[in-house]
Coordinates of N, CA and C in Angstrom, one line a residue:
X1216 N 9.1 3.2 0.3 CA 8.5 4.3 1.0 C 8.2 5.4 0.1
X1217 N 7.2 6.1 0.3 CA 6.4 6.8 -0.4 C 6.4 8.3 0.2
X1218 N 6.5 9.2 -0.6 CA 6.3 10.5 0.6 C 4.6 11.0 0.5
X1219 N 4.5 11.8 0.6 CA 3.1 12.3 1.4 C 2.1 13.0 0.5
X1220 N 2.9 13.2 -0.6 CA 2.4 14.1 -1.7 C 2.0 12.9 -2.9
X1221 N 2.7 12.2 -2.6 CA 2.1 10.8 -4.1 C 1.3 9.8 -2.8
X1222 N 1.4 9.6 -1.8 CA 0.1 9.2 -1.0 C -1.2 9.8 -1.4
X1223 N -0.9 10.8 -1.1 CA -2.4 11.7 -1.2 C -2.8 12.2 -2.7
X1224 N -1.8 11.6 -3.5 CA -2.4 11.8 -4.8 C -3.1 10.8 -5.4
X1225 N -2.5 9.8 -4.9 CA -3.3 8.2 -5.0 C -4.7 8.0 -4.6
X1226 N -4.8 8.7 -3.1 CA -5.8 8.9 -2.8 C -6.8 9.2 -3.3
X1227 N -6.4 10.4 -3.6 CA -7.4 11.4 -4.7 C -7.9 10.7 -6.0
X1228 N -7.2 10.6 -6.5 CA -7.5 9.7 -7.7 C -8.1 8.4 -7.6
X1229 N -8.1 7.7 -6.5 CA -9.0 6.8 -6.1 C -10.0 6.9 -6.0
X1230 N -10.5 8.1 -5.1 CA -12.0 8.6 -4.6 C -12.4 9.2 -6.2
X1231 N -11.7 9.6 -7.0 CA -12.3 9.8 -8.2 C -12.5 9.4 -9.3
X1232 N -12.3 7.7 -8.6 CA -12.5 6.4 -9.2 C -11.6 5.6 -10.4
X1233 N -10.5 6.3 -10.6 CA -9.3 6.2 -11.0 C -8.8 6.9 -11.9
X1234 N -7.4 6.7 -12.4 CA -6.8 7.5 -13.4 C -5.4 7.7 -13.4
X1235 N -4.4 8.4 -13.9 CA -3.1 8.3 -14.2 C -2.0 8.6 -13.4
X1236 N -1.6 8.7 -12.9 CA -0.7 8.9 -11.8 C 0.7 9.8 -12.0
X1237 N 0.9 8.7 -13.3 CA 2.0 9.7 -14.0 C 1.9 8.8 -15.8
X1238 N 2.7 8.8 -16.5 CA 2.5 8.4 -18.0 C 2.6 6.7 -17.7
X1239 N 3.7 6.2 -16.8 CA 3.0 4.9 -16.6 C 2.7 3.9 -15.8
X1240 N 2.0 5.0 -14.5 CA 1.1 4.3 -13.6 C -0.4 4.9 -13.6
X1241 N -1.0 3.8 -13.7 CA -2.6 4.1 -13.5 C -3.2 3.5 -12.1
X1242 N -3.9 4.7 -11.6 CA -4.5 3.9 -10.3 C -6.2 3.6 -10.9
X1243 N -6.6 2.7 -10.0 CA -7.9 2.3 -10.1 C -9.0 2.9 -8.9
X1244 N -10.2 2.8 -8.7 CA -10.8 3.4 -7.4 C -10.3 2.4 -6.3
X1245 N -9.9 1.4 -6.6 CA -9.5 0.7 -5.4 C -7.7 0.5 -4.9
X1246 N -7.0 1.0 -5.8 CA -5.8 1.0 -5.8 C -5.4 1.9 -4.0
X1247 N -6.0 2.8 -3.6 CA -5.5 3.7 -2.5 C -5.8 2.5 -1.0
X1248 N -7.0 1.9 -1.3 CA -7.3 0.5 -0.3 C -6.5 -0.7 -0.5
X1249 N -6.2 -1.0 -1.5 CA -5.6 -2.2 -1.8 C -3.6 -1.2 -1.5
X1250 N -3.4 -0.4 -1.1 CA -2.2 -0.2 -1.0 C -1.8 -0.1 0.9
X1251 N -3.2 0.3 1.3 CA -2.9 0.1 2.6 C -3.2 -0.6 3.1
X1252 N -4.1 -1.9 2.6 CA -4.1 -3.5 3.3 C -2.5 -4.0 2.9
X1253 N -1.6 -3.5 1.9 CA -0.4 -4.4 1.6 C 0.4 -3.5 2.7
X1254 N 0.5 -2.8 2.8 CA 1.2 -2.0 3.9 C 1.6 -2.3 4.9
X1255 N -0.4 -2.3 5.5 CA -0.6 -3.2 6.7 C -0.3 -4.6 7.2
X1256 N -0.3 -5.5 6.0 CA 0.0 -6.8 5.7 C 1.9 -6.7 6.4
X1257 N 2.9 -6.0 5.8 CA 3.9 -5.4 6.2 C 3.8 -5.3 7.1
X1258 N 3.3 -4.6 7.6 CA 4.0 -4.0 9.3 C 3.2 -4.9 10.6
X1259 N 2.3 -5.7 9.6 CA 1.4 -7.0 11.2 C 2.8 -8.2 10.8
X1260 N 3.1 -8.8 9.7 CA 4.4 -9.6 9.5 C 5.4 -9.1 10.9
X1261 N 5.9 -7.9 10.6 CA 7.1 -6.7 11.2 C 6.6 -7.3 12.7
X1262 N 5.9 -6.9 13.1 CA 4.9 -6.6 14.4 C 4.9 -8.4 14.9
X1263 N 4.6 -9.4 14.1 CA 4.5 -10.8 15.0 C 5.9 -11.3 15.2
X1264 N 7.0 -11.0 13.8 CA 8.3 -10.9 14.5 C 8.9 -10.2 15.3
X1265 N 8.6 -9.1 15.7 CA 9.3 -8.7 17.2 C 9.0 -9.1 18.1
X1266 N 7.3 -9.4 18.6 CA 6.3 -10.1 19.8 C 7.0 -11.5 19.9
X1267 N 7.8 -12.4 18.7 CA 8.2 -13.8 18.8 C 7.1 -14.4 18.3
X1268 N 5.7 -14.0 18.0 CA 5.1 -15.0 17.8 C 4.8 -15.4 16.5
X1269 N 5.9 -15.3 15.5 CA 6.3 -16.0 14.2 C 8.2 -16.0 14.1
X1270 N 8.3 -16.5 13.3 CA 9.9 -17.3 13.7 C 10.4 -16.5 12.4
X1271 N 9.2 -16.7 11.4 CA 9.8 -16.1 9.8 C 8.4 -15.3 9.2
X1272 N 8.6 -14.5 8.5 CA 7.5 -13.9 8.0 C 8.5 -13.2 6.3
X1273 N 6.8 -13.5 5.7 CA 6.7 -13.0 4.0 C 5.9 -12.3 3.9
X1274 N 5.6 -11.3 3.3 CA 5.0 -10.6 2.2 C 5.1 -10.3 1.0
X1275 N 4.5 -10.7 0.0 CA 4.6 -10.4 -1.6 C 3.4 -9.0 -1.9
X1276 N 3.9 -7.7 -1.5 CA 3.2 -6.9 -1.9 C 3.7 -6.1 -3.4
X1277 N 3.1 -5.4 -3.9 CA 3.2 -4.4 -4.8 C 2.6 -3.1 -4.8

């Protein structure tokens, strides 16, 4: 989990098509999209295991 302040820096740096994050992480313009489909990927897993309607659930995000 991430706080709110390196979310929205990601962001930014996305929309301005990428760049350094810190000395060694680099985001790309698609890194802020590609972090909330893995996210989301997480929490629909999360979400079919509580409903019952998966037995086991994976995600390999980064």
């Amino acid at each position: 989990v991430h706080n709110q302040l390196l979310v929205e820096q990601v962001r930014q740096i996305s929309q301005a098509g990428g760049g350094r994050i810190d000395a060694d992480t680099y985001a790309t313009a698609e890194s802020f999209d590609l972090a909330r489909i893995g996210a989301g990927s997480v929490a629909s897993a999360v979400d079919h295991l509580m409903l019952g309607t998966a037995r086991n659930g994976f995600a390999l995000v980064r």
